[in-house]
Amino acid sequence: GGIKMITEIGIVAGDIWHFLDEHGEVMLSVLVKGIDRPRDDVLMSLGWLSREGHVILQQIGGDYKISLKSNV
């Protein structure tokens, strides 16, 4: 049920954070391939991360550019 999905979003969010930390700014398609998670899970986790102020999402045509928000 619901609690498992929340846990999954948290786990995928961690994967996203580590990937961005290593690779810098990437396109969504690269991120999905890179962390090898279902696209829906990645999108939900990205929504959560951006709401929490951890990532920056920029729409570019039909794709998205994603980067970590630096804490500097």
Tab-separated table of N, CA and C in Angstrom:
chain	number	residue	atom	x	y	z
A	1	GLY	N	0.802	-1.225	0.000
A	1	GLY	CA	0.000	0.000	0.000
A	1	GLY	C	0.825	1.260	0.000
A	2	GLY	N	0.248	2.297	0.605
A	2	GLY	CA	0.819	3.633	0.565
A	2	GLY	C	2.192	3.785	1.183
A	3	ILE	N	2.402	3.123	2.316
A	3	ILE	CA	3.670	3.319	3.031
A	3	ILE	C	4.854	2.808	2.224
A	4	LYS	N	4.670	1.723	1.480
A	4	LYS	CA	5.753	1.180	0.672
A	4	LYS	C	6.149	2.175	-0.421
A	5	MET	N	5.161	2.830	-1.027
A	5	MET	CA	5.433	3.808	-2.084
A	5	MET	C	6.257	4.973	-1.541
A	6	ILE	N	5.896	5.447	-0.350
A	6	ILE	CA	6.636	6.545	0.279
A	6	ILE	C	8.086	6.136	0.527
A	7	THR	N	8.272	4.914	1.012
A	7	THR	CA	9.615	4.389	1.248
A	7	THR	C	10.401	4.328	-0.056
A	8	GLU	N	9.741	3.833	-1.105
A	8	GLU	CA	10.363	3.717	-2.427
A	8	GLU	C	10.789	5.090	-2.957
A	9	ILE	N	9.924	6.077	-2.813
A	9	ILE	CA	10.245	7.438	-3.252
A	9	ILE	C	11.479	7.957	-2.519
A	10	GLY	N	11.567	7.660	-1.227
A	10	GLY	CA	12.734	8.070	-0.438
A	10	GLY	C	14.016	7.409	-0.917
A	11	ILE	N	13.933	6.124	-1.231
A	11	ILE	CA	15.103	5.368	-1.703
A	11	ILE	C	15.561	5.897	-3.059
A	12	VAL	N	14.608	6.072	-3.966
A	12	VAL	CA	14.930	6.586	-5.303
A	12	VAL	C	15.475	8.010	-5.206
A	13	ALA	N	14.910	8.814	-4.307
A	13	ALA	CA	15.408	10.181	-4.097
A	13	ALA	C	16.886	10.156	-3.709
A	14	GLY	N	17.253	9.198	-2.854
A	14	GLY	CA	18.658	9.041	-2.468
A	14	GLY	C	19.532	8.700	-3.663
A	15	ASP	N	19.037	7.791	-4.506
A	15	ASP	CA	19.757	7.407	-5.726
A	15	ASP	C	19.951	8.606	-6.646
A	16	ILE	N	18.893	9.399	-6.800
A	16	ILE	CA	18.944	10.599	-7.647
A	16	ILE	C	19.989	11.575	-7.103
A	17	TRP	N	19.942	11.796	-5.805
A	17	TRP	CA	20.861	12.739	-5.175
A	17	TRP	C	22.311	12.328	-5.420
A	18	HIS	N	22.601	11.043	-5.201
A	18	HIS	CA	23.969	10.550	-5.419
A	18	HIS	C	24.393	10.670	-6.875
A	19	PHE	N	23.485	10.357	-7.786
A	19	PHE	CA	23.787	10.432	-9.212
A	19	PHE	C	24.114	11.872	-9.615
A	20	LEU	N	23.294	12.813	-9.164
A	20	LEU	CA	23.520	14.228	-9.487
A	20	LEU	C	24.795	14.747	-8.834
A	21	ASP	N	25.073	14.269	-7.644
A	21	ASP	CA	26.279	14.670	-6.926
A	21	ASP	C	27.530	14.247	-7.715
A	22	GLU	N	27.466	13.080	-8.341
A	22	GLU	CA	28.586	12.568	-9.133
A	22	GLU	C	28.661	13.170	-10.530
A	23	HIS	N	27.511	13.370	-11.163
A	23	HIS	CA	27.483	13.738	-12.588
A	23	HIS	C	27.140	15.195	-12.878
A	24	GLY	N	26.734	15.920	-11.853
A	24	GLY	CA	26.339	17.306	-12.083
A	24	GLY	C	24.999	17.380	-12.784
A	25	GLU	N	24.844	18.400	-13.634
A	25	GLU	CA	23.580	18.645	-14.309
A	25	GLU	C	23.344	17.616	-15.414
A	26	VAL	N	22.173	16.982	-15.418
A	26	VAL	CA	21.861	15.978	-16.433
A	26	VAL	C	20.438	16.151	-16.951
A	27	MET	N	20.177	15.561	-18.108
A	27	MET	CA	18.820	15.526	-18.628
A	27	MET	C	18.075	14.377	-17.951
A	28	LEU	N	16.762	14.485	-17.899
A	28	LEU	CA	15.935	13.471	-17.260
A	28	LEU	C	16.183	12.079	-17.830
A	29	SER	N	16.264	11.987	-19.151
A	29	SER	CA	16.469	10.677	-19.798
A	29	SER	C	17.770	10.017	-19.325
A	30	VAL	N	18.809	10.819	-19.149
A	30	VAL	CA	20.109	10.322	-18.672
A	30	VAL	C	19.986	9.829	-17.220
A	31	LEU	N	19.265	10.579	-16.425
A	31	LEU	CA	19.052	10.226	-15.023
A	31	LEU	C	18.305	8.891	-14.898
A	32	VAL	N	17.221	8.742	-15.659
A	32	VAL	CA	16.413	7.519	-15.602
A	32	VAL	C	17.254	6.301	-15.989
A	33	LYS	N	18.025	6.431	-17.077
A	33	LYS	CA	18.927	5.341	-17.492
A	33	LYS	C	20.002	5.096	-16.437
A	34	GLY	N	20.563	6.179	-15.918
A	34	GLY	CA	21.695	6.099	-15.008
A	34	GLY	C	21.399	5.406	-13.691
A	35	ILE	N	20.205	5.662	-13.125
A	35	ILE	CA	19.900	5.026	-11.840
A	35	ILE	C	19.059	3.769	-12.004
A	36	ASP	N	18.616	3.493	-13.234
A	36	ASP	CA	17.923	2.244	-13.542
A	36	ASP	C	16.720	1.998	-12.638
A	37	ARG	N	15.853	2.994	-12.573
A	37	ARG	CA	14.607	2.895	-11.816
A	37	ARG	C	13.448	3.222	-12.753
A	38	PRO	N	12.238	2.763	-12.417
A	38	PRO	CA	11.088	3.116	-13.264
A	38	PRO	C	10.934	4.635	-13.370
A	39	ARG	N	10.642	5.095	-14.580
A	39	ARG	CA	10.511	6.535	-14.841
A	39	ARG	C	9.507	7.189	-13.885
A	40	ASP	N	8.382	6.518	-13.627
A	40	ASP	CA	7.366	7.082	-12.725
A	40	ASP	C	7.936	7.331	-11.332
A	41	ASP	N	8.731	6.366	-10.837
A	41	ASP	CA	9.343	6.520	-9.513
A	41	ASP	C	10.308	7.702	-9.500
A	42	VAL	N	11.083	7.819	-10.579
A	42	VAL	CA	12.039	8.923	-10.696
A	42	VAL	C	11.305	10.265	-10.695
A	43	LEU	N	10.221	10.351	-11.458
A	43	LEU	CA	9.451	11.596	-11.534
A	43	LEU	C	8.845	11.966	-10.180
A	44	MET	N	8.311	10.978	-9.485
A	44	MET	CA	7.722	11.256	-8.167
A	44	MET	C	8.790	11.710	-7.173
A	45	SER	N	9.928	11.050	-7.214
A	45	SER	CA	11.031	11.420	-6.315
A	45	SER	C	11.567	12.802	-6.644
A	46	LEU	N	11.659	13.115	-7.934
A	46	LEU	CA	12.114	14.448	-8.347
A	46	LEU	C	11.157	15.524	-7.869
A	47	GLY	N	9.866	15.247	-7.966
A	47	GLY	CA	8.867	16.199	-7.487
A	47	GLY	C	9.064	16.488	-6.011
A	48	TRP	N	9.306	15.427	-5.260
A	48	TRP	CA	9.517	15.546	-3.819
A	48	TRP	C	10.803	16.323	-3.527
A	49	LEU	N	11.880	15.964	-4.223
A	49	LEU	CA	13.164	16.651	-4.021
A	49	LEU	C	13.079	18.130	-4.374
A	50	SER	N	12.353	18.448	-5.443
A	50	SER	CA	12.264	19.853	-5.842
A	50	SER	C	11.387	20.636	-4.867
A	51	ARG	N	10.338	19.995	-4.371
A	51	ARG	CA	9.468	20.628	-3.373
A	51	ARG	C	10.249	20.922	-2.091
A	52	GLU	N	11.141	20.008	-1.746
A	52	GLU	CA	11.970	20.165	-0.552
A	52	GLU	C	13.149	21.128	-0.788
A	53	GLY	N	13.308	21.560	-2.036
A	53	GLY	CA	14.360	22.525	-2.360
A	53	GLY	C	15.733	21.923	-2.572
A	54	HIS	N	15.798	20.616	-2.878
A	54	HIS	CA	17.088	19.949	-3.064
A	54	HIS	C	17.565	19.925	-4.515
A	55	VAL	N	16.630	19.952	-5.456
A	55	VAL	CA	17.014	19.938	-6.866
A	55	VAL	C	16.340	21.068	-7.619
A	56	ILE	N	16.940	21.423	-8.741
A	56	ILE	CA	16.381	22.435	-9.639
A	56	ILE	C	15.975	21.723	-10.920
A	57	LEU	N	14.718	21.908	-11.327
A	57	LEU	CA	14.206	21.330	-12.575
A	57	LEU	C	13.970	22.452	-13.569
A	58	GLN	N	14.522	22.300	-14.770
A	58	GLN	CA	14.273	23.274	-15.833
A	58	GLN	C	13.713	22.547	-17.034
A	59	GLN	N	12.533	22.971	-17.495
A	59	GLN	CA	11.954	22.342	-18.671
A	59	GLN	C	12.614	22.887	-19.920
A	60	ILE	N	13.057	21.964	-20.792
A	60	ILE	CA	13.706	22.345	-22.046
A	60	ILE	C	13.044	21.531	-23.147
A	61	GLY	N	12.157	22.180	-23.903
A	61	GLY	CA	11.394	21.444	-24.903
A	61	GLY	C	10.576	20.369	-24.207
A	62	GLY	N	10.672	19.134	-24.674
A	62	GLY	CA	9.922	18.038	-24.076
A	62	GLY	C	10.695	17.318	-22.994
A	63	ASP	N	11.830	17.858	-22.597
A	63	ASP	CA	12.674	17.178	-21.615
A	63	ASP	C	12.922	18.100	-20.423
A	64	TYR	N	13.617	17.584	-19.436
A	64	TYR	CA	13.943	18.367	-18.251
A	64	TYR	C	15.420	18.264	-17.952
A	65	LYS	N	15.971	19.385	-17.544
A	65	LYS	CA	17.363	19.433	-17.092
A	65	LYS	C	17.306	19.487	-15.570
A	66	ILE	N	18.092	18.626	-14.932
A	66	ILE	CA	18.028	18.483	-13.496
A	66	ILE	C	19.387	18.712	-12.878
A	67	SER	N	19.422	19.493	-11.816
A	67	SER	CA	20.675	19.696	-11.112
A	67	SER	C	20.415	19.803	-9.614
A	68	LEU	N	21.434	19.494	-8.830
A	68	LEU	CA	21.342	19.685	-7.385
A	68	LEU	C	21.416	21.164	-7.083
A	69	LYS	N	20.659	21.593	-6.091
A	69	LYS	CA	20.758	22.966	-5.616
A	69	LYS	C	21.975	23.025	-4.704
A	70	SER	N	22.926	23.863	-5.022
A	70	SER	CA	24.123	23.922	-4.187
A	70	SER	C	23.794	24.667	-2.904
A	71	ASN	N	24.379	24.227	-1.816
A	71	ASN	CA	24.107	24.848	-0.524
A	71	ASN	C	25.115	25.940	-0.197
A	72	VAL	N	25.740	26.490	-1.233
A	72	VAL	CA	26.743	27.522	-1.027
A	72	VAL	C	26.062	28.873	-0.820
